[in-house]
Coordinates of C-alpha atoms in Angstrom, one line a residue:
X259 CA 25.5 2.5 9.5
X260 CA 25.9 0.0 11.9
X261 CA 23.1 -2.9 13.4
X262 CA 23.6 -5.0 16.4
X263 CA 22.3 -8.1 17.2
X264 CA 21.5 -9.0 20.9
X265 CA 23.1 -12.4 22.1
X266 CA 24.2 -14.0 25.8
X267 CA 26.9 -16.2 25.4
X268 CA 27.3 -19.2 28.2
X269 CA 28.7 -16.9 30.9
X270 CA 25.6 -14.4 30.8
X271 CA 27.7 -11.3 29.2
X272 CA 26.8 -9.2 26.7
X273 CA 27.7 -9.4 23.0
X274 CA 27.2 -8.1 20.0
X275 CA 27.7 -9.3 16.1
X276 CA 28.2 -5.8 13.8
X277 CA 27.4 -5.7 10.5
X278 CA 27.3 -2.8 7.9
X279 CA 24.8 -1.7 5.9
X280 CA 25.4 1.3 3.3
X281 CA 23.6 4.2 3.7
X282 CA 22.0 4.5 0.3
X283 CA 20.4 1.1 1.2
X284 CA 18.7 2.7 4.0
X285 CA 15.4 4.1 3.2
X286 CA 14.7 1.0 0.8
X287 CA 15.8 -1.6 3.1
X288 CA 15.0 -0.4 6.6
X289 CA 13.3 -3.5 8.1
X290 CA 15.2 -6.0 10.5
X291 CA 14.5 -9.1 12.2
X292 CA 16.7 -10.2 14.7
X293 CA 20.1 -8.6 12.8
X294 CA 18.8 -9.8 9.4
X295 CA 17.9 -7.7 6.7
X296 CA 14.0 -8.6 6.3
X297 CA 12.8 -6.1 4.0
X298 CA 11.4 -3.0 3.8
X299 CA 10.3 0.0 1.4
X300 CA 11.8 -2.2 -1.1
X301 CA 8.7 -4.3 -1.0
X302 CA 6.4 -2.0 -2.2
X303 CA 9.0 -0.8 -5.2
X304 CA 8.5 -4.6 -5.9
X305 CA 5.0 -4.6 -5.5
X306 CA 3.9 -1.9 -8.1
X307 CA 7.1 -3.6 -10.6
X308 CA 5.4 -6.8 -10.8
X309 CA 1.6 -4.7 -11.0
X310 CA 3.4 -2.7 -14.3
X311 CA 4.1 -5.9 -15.7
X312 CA 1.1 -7.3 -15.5
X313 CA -0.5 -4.5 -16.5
X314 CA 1.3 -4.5 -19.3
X315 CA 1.0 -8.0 -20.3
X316 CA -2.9 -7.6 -20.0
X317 CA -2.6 -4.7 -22.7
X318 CA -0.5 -7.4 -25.0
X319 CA -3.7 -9.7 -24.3
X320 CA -5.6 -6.7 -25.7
X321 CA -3.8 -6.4 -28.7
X322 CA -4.1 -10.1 -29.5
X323 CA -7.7 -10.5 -29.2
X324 CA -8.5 -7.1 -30.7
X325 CA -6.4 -8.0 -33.7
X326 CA -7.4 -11.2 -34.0
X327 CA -11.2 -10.2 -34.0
X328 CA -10.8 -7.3 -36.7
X329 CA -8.6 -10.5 -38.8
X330 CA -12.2 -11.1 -41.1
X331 CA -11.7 -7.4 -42.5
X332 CA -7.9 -8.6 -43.7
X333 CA -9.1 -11.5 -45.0
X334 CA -9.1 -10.6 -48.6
X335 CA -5.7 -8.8 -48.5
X336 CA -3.7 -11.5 -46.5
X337 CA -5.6 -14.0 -49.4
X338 CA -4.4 -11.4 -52.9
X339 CA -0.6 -11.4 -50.8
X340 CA -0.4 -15.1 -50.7
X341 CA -1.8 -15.7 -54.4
X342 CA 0.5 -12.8 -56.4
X343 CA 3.1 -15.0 -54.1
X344 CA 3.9 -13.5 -50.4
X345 CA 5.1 -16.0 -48.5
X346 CA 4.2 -16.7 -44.9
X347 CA 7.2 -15.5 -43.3
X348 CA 6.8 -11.7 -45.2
X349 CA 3.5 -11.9 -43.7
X350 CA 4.9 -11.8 -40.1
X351 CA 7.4 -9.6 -40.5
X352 CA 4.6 -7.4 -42.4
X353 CA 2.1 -7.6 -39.1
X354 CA 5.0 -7.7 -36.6
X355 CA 6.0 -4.5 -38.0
X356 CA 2.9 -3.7 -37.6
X357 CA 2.8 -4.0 -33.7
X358 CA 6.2 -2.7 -33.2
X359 CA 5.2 0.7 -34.8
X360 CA 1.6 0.9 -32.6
X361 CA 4.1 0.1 -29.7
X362 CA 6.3 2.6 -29.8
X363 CA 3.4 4.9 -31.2
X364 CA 2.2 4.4 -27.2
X365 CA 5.9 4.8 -25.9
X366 CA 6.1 8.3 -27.6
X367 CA 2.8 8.9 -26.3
X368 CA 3.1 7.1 -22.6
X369 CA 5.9 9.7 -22.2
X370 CA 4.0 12.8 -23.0
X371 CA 1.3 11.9 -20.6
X372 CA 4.4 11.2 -18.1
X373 CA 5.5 14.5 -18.4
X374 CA 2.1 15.7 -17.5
X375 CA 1.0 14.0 -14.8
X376 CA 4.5 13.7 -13.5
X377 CA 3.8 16.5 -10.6
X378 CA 0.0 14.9 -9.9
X379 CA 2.4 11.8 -9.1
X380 CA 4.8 13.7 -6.7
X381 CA 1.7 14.9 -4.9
X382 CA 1.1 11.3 -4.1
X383 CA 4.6 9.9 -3.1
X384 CA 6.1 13.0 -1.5
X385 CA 8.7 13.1 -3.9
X386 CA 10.1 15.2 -6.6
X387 CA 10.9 13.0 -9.4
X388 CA 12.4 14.3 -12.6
X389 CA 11.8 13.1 -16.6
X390 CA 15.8 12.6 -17.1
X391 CA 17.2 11.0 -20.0
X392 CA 20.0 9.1 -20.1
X393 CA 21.8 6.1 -22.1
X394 CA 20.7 3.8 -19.6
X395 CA 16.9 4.8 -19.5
X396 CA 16.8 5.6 -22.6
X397 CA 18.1 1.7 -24.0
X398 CA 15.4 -0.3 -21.1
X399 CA 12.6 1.8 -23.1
X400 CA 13.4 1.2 -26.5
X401 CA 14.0 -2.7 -25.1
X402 CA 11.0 -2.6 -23.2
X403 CA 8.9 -1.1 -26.1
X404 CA 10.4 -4.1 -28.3
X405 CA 9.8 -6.4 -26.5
X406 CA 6.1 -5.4 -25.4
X407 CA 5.9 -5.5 -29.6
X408 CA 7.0 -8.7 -30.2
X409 CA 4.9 -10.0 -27.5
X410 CA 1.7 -8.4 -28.5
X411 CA 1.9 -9.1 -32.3
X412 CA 3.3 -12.5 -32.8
X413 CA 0.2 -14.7 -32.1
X414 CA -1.9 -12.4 -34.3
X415 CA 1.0 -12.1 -36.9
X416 CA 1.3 -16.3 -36.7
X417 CA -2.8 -16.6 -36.7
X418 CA -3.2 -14.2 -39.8
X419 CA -0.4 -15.4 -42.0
X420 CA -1.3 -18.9 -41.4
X421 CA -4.7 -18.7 -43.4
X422 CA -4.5 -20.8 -47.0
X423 CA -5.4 -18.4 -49.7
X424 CA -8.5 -20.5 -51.3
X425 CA -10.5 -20.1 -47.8
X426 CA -9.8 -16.4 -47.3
X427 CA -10.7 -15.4 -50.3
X428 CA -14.1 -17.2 -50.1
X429 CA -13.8 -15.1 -47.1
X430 CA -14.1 -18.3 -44.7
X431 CA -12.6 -17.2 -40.9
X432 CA -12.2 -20.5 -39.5
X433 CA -10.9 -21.2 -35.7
X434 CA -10.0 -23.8 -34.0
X435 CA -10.8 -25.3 -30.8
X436 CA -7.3 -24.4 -29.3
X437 CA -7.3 -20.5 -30.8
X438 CA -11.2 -20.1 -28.6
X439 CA -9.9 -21.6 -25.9
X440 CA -6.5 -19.6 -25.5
X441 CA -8.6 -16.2 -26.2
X442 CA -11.2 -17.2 -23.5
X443 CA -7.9 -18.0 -21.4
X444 CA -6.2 -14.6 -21.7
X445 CA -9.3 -12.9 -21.1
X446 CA -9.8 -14.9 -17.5
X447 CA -6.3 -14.4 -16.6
X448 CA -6.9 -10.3 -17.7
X449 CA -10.2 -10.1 -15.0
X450 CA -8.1 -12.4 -13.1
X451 CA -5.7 -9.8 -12.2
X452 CA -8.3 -7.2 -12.0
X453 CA -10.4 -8.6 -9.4
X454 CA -7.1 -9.1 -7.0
X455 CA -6.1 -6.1 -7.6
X456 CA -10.0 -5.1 -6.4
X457 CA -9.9 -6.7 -3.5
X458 CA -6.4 -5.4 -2.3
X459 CA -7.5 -1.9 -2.6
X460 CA -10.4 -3.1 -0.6
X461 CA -8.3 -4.8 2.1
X462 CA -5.8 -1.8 2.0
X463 CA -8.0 0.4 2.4
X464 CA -9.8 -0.7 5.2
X465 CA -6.6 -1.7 6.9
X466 CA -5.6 2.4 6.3
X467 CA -9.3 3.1 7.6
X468 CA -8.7 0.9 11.2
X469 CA -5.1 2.3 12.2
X470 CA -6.3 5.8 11.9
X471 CA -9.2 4.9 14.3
X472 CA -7.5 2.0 16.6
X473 CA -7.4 3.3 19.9
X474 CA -3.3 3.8 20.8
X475 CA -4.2 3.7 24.5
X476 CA -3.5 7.3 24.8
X477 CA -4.9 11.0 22.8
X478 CA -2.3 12.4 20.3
X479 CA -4.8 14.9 19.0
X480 CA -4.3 18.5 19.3
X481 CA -0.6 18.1 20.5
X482 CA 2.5 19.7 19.0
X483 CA 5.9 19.3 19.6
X484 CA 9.2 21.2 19.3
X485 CA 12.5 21.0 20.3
X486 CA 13.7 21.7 23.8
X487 CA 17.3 23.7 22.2
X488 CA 18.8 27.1 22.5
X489 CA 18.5 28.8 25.9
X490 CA 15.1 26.7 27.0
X491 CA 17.2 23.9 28.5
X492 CA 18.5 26.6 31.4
X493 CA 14.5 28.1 31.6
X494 CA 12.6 25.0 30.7
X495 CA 10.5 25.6 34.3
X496 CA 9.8 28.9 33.6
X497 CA 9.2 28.2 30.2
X498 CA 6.7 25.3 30.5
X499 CA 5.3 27.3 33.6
X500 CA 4.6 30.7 31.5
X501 CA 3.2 28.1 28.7
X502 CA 0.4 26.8 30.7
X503 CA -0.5 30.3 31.2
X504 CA -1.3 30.8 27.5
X505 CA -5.1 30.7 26.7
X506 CA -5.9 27.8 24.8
X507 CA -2.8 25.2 26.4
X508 CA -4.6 22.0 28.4
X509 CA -0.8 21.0 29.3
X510 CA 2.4 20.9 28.8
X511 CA 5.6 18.5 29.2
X512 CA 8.5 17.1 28.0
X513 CA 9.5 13.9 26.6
X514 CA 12.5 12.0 25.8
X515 CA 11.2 10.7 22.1
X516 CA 8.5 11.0 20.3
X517 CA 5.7 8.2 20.7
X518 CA 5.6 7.6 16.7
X519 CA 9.5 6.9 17.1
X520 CA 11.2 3.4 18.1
X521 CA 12.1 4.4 22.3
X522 CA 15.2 2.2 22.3
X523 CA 15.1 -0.9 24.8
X524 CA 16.6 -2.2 27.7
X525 CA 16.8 -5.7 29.7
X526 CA 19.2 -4.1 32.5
X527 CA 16.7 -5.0 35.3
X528 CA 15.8 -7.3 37.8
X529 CA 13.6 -8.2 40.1
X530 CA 12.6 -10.6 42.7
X531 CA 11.3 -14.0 41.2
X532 CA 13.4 -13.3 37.7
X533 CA 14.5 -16.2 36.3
X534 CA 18.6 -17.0 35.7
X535 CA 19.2 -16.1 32.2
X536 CA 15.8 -14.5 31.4
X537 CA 16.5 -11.3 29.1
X538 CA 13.1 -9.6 28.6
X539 CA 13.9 -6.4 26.2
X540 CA 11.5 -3.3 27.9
X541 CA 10.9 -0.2 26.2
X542 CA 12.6 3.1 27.8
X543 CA 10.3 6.0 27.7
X544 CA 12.2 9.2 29.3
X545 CA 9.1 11.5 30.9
X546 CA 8.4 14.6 33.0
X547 CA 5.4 15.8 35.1
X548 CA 2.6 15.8 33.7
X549 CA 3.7 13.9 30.4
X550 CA 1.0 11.0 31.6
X551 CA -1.8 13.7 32.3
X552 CA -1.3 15.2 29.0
X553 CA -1.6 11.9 26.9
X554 CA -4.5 10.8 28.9
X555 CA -2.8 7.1 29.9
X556 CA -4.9 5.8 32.2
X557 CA -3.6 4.3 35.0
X558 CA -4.6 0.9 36.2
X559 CA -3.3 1.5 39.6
X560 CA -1.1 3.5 41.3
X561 CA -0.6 7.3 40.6
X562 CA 1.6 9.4 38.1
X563 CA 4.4 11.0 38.9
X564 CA 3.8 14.3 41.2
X565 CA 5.7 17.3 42.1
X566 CA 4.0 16.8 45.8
X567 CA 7.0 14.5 46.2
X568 CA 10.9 14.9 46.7
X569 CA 11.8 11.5 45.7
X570 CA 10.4 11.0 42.9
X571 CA 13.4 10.2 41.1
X572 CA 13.6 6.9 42.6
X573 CA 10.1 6.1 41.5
X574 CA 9.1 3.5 38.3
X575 CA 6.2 2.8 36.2
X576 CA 5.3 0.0 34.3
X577 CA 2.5 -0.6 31.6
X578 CA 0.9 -3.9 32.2
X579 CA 2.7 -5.9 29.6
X580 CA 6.0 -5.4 31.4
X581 CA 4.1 -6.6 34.6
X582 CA 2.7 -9.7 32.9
X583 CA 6.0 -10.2 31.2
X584 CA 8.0 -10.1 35.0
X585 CA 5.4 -12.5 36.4
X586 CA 4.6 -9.9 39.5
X587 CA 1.6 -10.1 41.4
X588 CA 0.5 -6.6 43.4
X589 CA 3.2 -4.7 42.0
X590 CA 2.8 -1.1 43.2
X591 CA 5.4 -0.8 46.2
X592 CA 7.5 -3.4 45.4
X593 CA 11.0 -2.5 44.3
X594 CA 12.8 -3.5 41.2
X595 CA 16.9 -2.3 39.7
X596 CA 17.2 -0.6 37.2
X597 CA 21.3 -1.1 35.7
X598 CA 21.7 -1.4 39.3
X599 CA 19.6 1.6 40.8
X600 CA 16.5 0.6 43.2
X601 CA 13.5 2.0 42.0
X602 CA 10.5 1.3 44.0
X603 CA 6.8 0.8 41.7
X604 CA 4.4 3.7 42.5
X605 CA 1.9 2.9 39.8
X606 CA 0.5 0.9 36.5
X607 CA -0.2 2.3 33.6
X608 CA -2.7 0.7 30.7
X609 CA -1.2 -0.5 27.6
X610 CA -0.4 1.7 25.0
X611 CA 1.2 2.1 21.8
X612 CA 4.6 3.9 21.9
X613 CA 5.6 1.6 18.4
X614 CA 3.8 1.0 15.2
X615 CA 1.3 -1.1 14.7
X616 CA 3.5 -3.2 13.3
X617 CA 4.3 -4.3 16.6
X618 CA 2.8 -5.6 19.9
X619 CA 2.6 -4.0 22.8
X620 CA 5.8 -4.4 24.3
X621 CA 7.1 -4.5 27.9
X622 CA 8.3 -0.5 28.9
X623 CA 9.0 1.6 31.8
X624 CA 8.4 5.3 32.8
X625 CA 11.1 6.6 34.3
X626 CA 11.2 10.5 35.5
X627 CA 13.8 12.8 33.5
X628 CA 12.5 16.0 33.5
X629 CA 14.1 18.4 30.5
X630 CA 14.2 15.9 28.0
X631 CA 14.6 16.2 24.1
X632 CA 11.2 17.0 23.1
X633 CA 8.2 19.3 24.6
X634 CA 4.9 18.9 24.0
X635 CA 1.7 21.0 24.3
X636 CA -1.4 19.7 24.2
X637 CA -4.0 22.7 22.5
X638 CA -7.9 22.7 23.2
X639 CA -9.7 21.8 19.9
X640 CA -10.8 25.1 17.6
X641 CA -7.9 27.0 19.4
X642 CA -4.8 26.0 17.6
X643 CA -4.1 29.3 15.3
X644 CA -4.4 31.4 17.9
X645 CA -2.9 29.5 20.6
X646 CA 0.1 28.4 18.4
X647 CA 0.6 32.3 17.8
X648 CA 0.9 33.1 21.4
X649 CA 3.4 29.8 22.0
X650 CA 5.6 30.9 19.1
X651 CA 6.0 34.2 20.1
X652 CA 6.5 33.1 23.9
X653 CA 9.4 30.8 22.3
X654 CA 11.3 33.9 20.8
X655 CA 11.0 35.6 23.9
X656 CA 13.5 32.8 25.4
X657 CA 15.1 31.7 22.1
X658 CA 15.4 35.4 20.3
X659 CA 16.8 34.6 16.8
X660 CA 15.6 31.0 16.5
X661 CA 12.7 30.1 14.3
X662 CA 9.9 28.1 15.9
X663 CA 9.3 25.3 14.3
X664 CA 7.1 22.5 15.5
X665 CA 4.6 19.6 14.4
X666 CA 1.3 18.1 15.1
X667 CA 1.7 15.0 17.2
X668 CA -0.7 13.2 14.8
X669 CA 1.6 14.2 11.7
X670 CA 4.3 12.0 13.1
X671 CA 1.4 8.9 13.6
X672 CA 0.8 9.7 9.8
X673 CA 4.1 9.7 9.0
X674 CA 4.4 6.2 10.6
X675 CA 2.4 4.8 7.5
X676 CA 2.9 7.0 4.8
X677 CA 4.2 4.5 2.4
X678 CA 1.4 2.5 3.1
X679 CA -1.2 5.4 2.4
X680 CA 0.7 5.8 -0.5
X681 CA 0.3 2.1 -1.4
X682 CA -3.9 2.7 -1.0
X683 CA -3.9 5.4 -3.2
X684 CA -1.3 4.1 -6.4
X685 CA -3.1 0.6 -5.6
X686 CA -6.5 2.6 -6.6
X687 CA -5.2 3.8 -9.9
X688 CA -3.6 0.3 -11.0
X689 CA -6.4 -1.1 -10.3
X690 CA -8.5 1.3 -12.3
X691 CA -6.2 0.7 -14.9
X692 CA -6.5 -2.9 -15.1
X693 CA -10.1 -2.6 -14.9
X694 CA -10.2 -0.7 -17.8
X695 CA -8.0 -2.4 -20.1
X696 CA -9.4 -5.8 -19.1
X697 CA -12.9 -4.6 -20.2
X698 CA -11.0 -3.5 -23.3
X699 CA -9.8 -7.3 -24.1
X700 CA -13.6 -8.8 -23.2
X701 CA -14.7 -6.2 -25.3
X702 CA -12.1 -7.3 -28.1
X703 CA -13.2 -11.1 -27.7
X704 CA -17.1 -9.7 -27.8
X705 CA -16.3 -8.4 -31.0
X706 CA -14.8 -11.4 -32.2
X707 CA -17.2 -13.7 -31.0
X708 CA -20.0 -11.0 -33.2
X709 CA -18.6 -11.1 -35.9
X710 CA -17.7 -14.5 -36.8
X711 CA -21.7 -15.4 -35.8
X712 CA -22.9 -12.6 -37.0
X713 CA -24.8 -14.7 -40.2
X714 CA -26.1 -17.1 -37.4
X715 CA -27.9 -13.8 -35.4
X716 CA -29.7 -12.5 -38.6
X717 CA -30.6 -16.7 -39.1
X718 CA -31.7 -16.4 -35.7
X719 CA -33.8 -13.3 -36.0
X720 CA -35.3 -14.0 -39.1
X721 CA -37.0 -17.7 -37.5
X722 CA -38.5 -15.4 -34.7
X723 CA -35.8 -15.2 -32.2
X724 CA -35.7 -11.7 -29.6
X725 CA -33.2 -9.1 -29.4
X726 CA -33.6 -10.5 -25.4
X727 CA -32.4 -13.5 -26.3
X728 CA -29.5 -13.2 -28.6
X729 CA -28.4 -10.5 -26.1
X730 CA -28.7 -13.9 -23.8
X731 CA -27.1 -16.3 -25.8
X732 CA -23.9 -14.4 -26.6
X733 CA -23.6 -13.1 -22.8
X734 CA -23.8 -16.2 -21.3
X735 CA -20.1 -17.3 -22.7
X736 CA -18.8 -14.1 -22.4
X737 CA -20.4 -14.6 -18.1
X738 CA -18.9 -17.6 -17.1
X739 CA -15.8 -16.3 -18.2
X740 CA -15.7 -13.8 -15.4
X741 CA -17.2 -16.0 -13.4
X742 CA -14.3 -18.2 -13.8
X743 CA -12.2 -15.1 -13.2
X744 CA -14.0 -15.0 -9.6
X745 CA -13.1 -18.6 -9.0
X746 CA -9.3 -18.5 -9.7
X747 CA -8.8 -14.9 -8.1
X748 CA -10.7 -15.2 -5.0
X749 CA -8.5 -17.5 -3.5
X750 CA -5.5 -16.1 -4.7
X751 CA -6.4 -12.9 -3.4
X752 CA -7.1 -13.9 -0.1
X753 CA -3.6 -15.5 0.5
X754 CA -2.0 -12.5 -0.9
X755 CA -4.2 -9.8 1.0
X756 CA -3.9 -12.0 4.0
X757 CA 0.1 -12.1 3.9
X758 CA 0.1 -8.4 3.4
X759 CA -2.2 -8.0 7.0
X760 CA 0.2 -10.4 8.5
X761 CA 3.0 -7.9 8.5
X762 CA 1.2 -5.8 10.8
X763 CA 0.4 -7.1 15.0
X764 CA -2.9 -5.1 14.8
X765 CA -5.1 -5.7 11.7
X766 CA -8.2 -6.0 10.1
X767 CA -10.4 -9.7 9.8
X768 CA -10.6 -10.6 6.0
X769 CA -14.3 -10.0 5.5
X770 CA -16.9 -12.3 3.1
X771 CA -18.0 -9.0 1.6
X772 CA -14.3 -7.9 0.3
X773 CA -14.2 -10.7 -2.2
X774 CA -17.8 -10.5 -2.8
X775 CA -17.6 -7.1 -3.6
X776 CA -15.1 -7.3 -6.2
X777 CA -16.5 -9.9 -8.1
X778 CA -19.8 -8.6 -8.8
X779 CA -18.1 -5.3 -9.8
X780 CA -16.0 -7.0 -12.4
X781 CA -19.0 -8.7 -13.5
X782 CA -20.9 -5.8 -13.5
X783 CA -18.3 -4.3 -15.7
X784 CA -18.2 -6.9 -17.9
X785 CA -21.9 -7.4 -18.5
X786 CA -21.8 -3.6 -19.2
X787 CA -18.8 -4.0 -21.7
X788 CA -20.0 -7.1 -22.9
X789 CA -23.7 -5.8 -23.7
X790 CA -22.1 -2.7 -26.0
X791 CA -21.3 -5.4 -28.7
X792 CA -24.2 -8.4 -28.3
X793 CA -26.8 -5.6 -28.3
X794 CA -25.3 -4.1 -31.4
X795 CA -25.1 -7.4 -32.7
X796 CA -28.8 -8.4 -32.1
X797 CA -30.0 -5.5 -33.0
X798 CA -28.0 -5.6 -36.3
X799 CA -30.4 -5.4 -39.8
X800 CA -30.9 -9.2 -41.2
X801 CA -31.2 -8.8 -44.5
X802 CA -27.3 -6.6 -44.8
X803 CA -25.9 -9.5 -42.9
X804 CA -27.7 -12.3 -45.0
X805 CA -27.3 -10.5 -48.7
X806 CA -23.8 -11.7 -50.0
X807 CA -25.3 -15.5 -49.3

């Protein structure tokens, strides 16, 4: 697959660096800028990588904190280990064993539940991805579920087997400044994530939301599009002319490429006032009659090309950011070349989008070429079955023994951001993901926090305090937490969300209420996740807690 790169040496001519790309590198690295490889699909594979593995590192959080607060119950055993003569270092080999088995417990199960909702997740890319084994796979899983093991059971394996036998068997659980601190830590950076990942499912959303409403300048509704091959090229007139006959057909035409396609460019024209060495690149859109009236472009002066005219041929249009771009004043009537053809201006037409909206409107031209590559038929709205019928059986009247096959106009837009609609919805389940097992690791820390005060609630309750306000005084902690969580991921959201938006000309404002949003729903979420364990705790019977005292 070849690229080229557009230059003018000193003398004015034309040349052109080439540069090979493989073609097994095409679909992931599709994006250039100015001969450079710039990107692509790839970015997205990158994307949901680094999402796993944070994901996954929020689950090792998990494991920590949740081990760490069920450490009281152990207690006693880590205590009789240590006095019959364990030493510290069986100890973690006894709880990292521990966490390696629970790990690759979840990697057995993580690849049952792959297998089942392996088609659900085909539906959603497009693609048809197999479970296949091989050496390869098979050795990053295994390393992947060790390491994941390691990671998630040596601070609890180092925390547990570092307790001195004469405290733990007076059952005495005490932490240090450090050990609260780091616990609190892990939990903001797990509702850090969480609330990021919140507001770019907001942001990508509404981003999805505003490109299928924008206004492209022109309708693609209703409008299919098939091939002009076989025998139609030698009957198009009477084909397109028996068309428009059909009940149901507003137009038909014929057009070079299809609007959701790149049109190919130009700079081989000039015109009076260009400057010496100016090379404006314009967009080359190949039309017939009636192409402009079937769109609905609306011209801003001038007319559309008409069959009342012989020389129409000769004839140009320009959209108005080639006019602004050429500097022209009063355009229609005035004649420009075209790789060294006269063609004379007969009209204007309002900007539209023949590219993504990826990119700005760019200069282009309408140039009359009737029989081009592709026809189109615009259908009135609540006809299509029918109508479709009668144009398919019309086609193998003049194609007998070809199958019709055509698409909707708007199918092709779609197709135009499918990865990104794929993006919105997998960005919806990570997130739900991380929300989930981020309430799992505040819920962990709740449980902790309980337990070791659990003596101090029944003191509490016992001098007169409320259920109200214990619920109160252990929330609070577990509040600013998140709120801190809000503070670090707002802004870090908001460069990251705006970076994303920046990759596309036409986009959405960042909105107040995006970041809003998603902090008061991870706060909602954690004051429900938080209020499972404190109102156990305060509602907890004194007099069990107090009795061993």
């Amino acid at each position: 697959k070849s690229k080229f790169k557009d230059l003018n040496n000193a003398d004015g001519d034309w040349i052109g660096t080439l540069f090979l790309q493989r073609y097994s590198d095409k679909y992931l690295y599709n994006r250039f800028e100015n001969g450079v490889q710039a990107g692509g699909r790839i970015s997205y594979v990158k994307l949901f990588s680094i999402i796993a593995v944070f994901i996954l590192i929020i689950a090792c959080i998990n494991f920590m904190n949740l081990s760490t607060a069920k450490a009281s119950h152990r207690l006693k055993e880590i205590g009789v280990k240590k006095a019959i003569g364990a030493d510290r270092q069986t100890l973690i080999f006894q709880h990292l064993g521990e966490s390696q088995l629970i790990t690759f417990l979840s990697l057995i199960i993580a690849l049952l539940m792959v297998a089942l909702m392996l088609p659900e997740f085909n539906e959603i890319t497009g693609k048809q991805l197999i479970l296949h084994f091989n050496p390869n796979i098979a050795i990053t899983l295994l390393g992947i579920a060790l390491i994941t093991g390691l990671i998630s059971g040596s601070y609890p394996a180092l925390y547990l087997s570092g307790f001195k036998p004469a405290m733990v068997l007076k059952g005495r659980l005490n932490t240090s400044t450090g050990e609260q601190w780091l616990r609190k830590g892990l939990v903001v950076f797990q509702f850090t994530v969480s609330i990021i990942l919140i507001v770019s499912v907001l942001v990508v959303y509404k981003q999805i939301e505003f490109i299928h409403s924008k206004n492209l300048g022109y309708n693609k509704d209703h409008i299919i599009r098939f091939i002009n091959e076989g025998k139609l090229p030698e009957h198009l007139e009477g084909f397109l002319t028996d068309i428009k006959r059909i009940p149901g057909v507003v137009n038909a035409s014929t057009l070079g490429n299809n609007l959701a396609a790149n049109q190919g460019s130009t700079s081989g024209l000039d015109w009076e006032g260009k400057n010496a060495g100016e090379d404006i690149q314009f967009g080359n859109l190949e039309v017939d009659f009636d192409l402009i009236e079937l769109f609905g472009f609306e011209m801003k002066e001038g007319r559309s090309f008409s069959r009342e005219f012989n020389t129409e041929a000769s004839k140009i249009i320009f959209n108005e950011a080639a006019i602004t771009a050429m500097a022209m004043e009063d355009p229609v009537g005035k004649t420009i070349k075209l790789w060294g053809e006269e063609k004379q201006i007969i009209g204007v037409v309002k900007n539209f989008h023949f590219e993504s909206l990826y990119e700005r409107v760019k200069p282009c031209f309408l140039r009359l070429s009737p029989g081009s590559s592709n026809i189109l038929v615009k259908i009135k709205s609540g006809m299509e079955r029918e109508t479709v019928g009668r144009i398919a059986k019309l086609y193998r009247e003049y194609n007998e023994g070809l199958p019709f096959e055509y698409r909707f106009l708007d199918e092709d837009y779609q197709a135009l951001y499918a990865a990104e609609e794929r993006v919105a919805v997998l960005s919806r389940y990570f997130a739900g993901m991380a929300i989930v097992i981020s309430s799992l690791g505040l819920f962990g820390l709740a449980a902790f926090t309980c337990e070791r005060r659990v003596k101090e609630i029944s003191v509490r309750k016992i001098l007169g305090s409320t259920e109200f306000s214990i619920v109160y005084l252990l929330s609070a902690e577990f509040t600013k937490l998140v709120f801190a969580s809000v503070f670090v991921a707002l802004p870090i959201s908001y460069l990251l969300t705006r970076n994303w938006l920046n990759s596309f000309a036409f986009r959405i404002d960042l909105q107040v209420w995006f970041f809003i949003s998603a902090g008061l729903l991870a706060l909602f979420i954690a004051l429900i996740t938080i209020g499972i364990q404190t109102v156990k705790a305060a509602r907890s019977n004194p007099a069990i807690n107090l009795r061993t005292e």
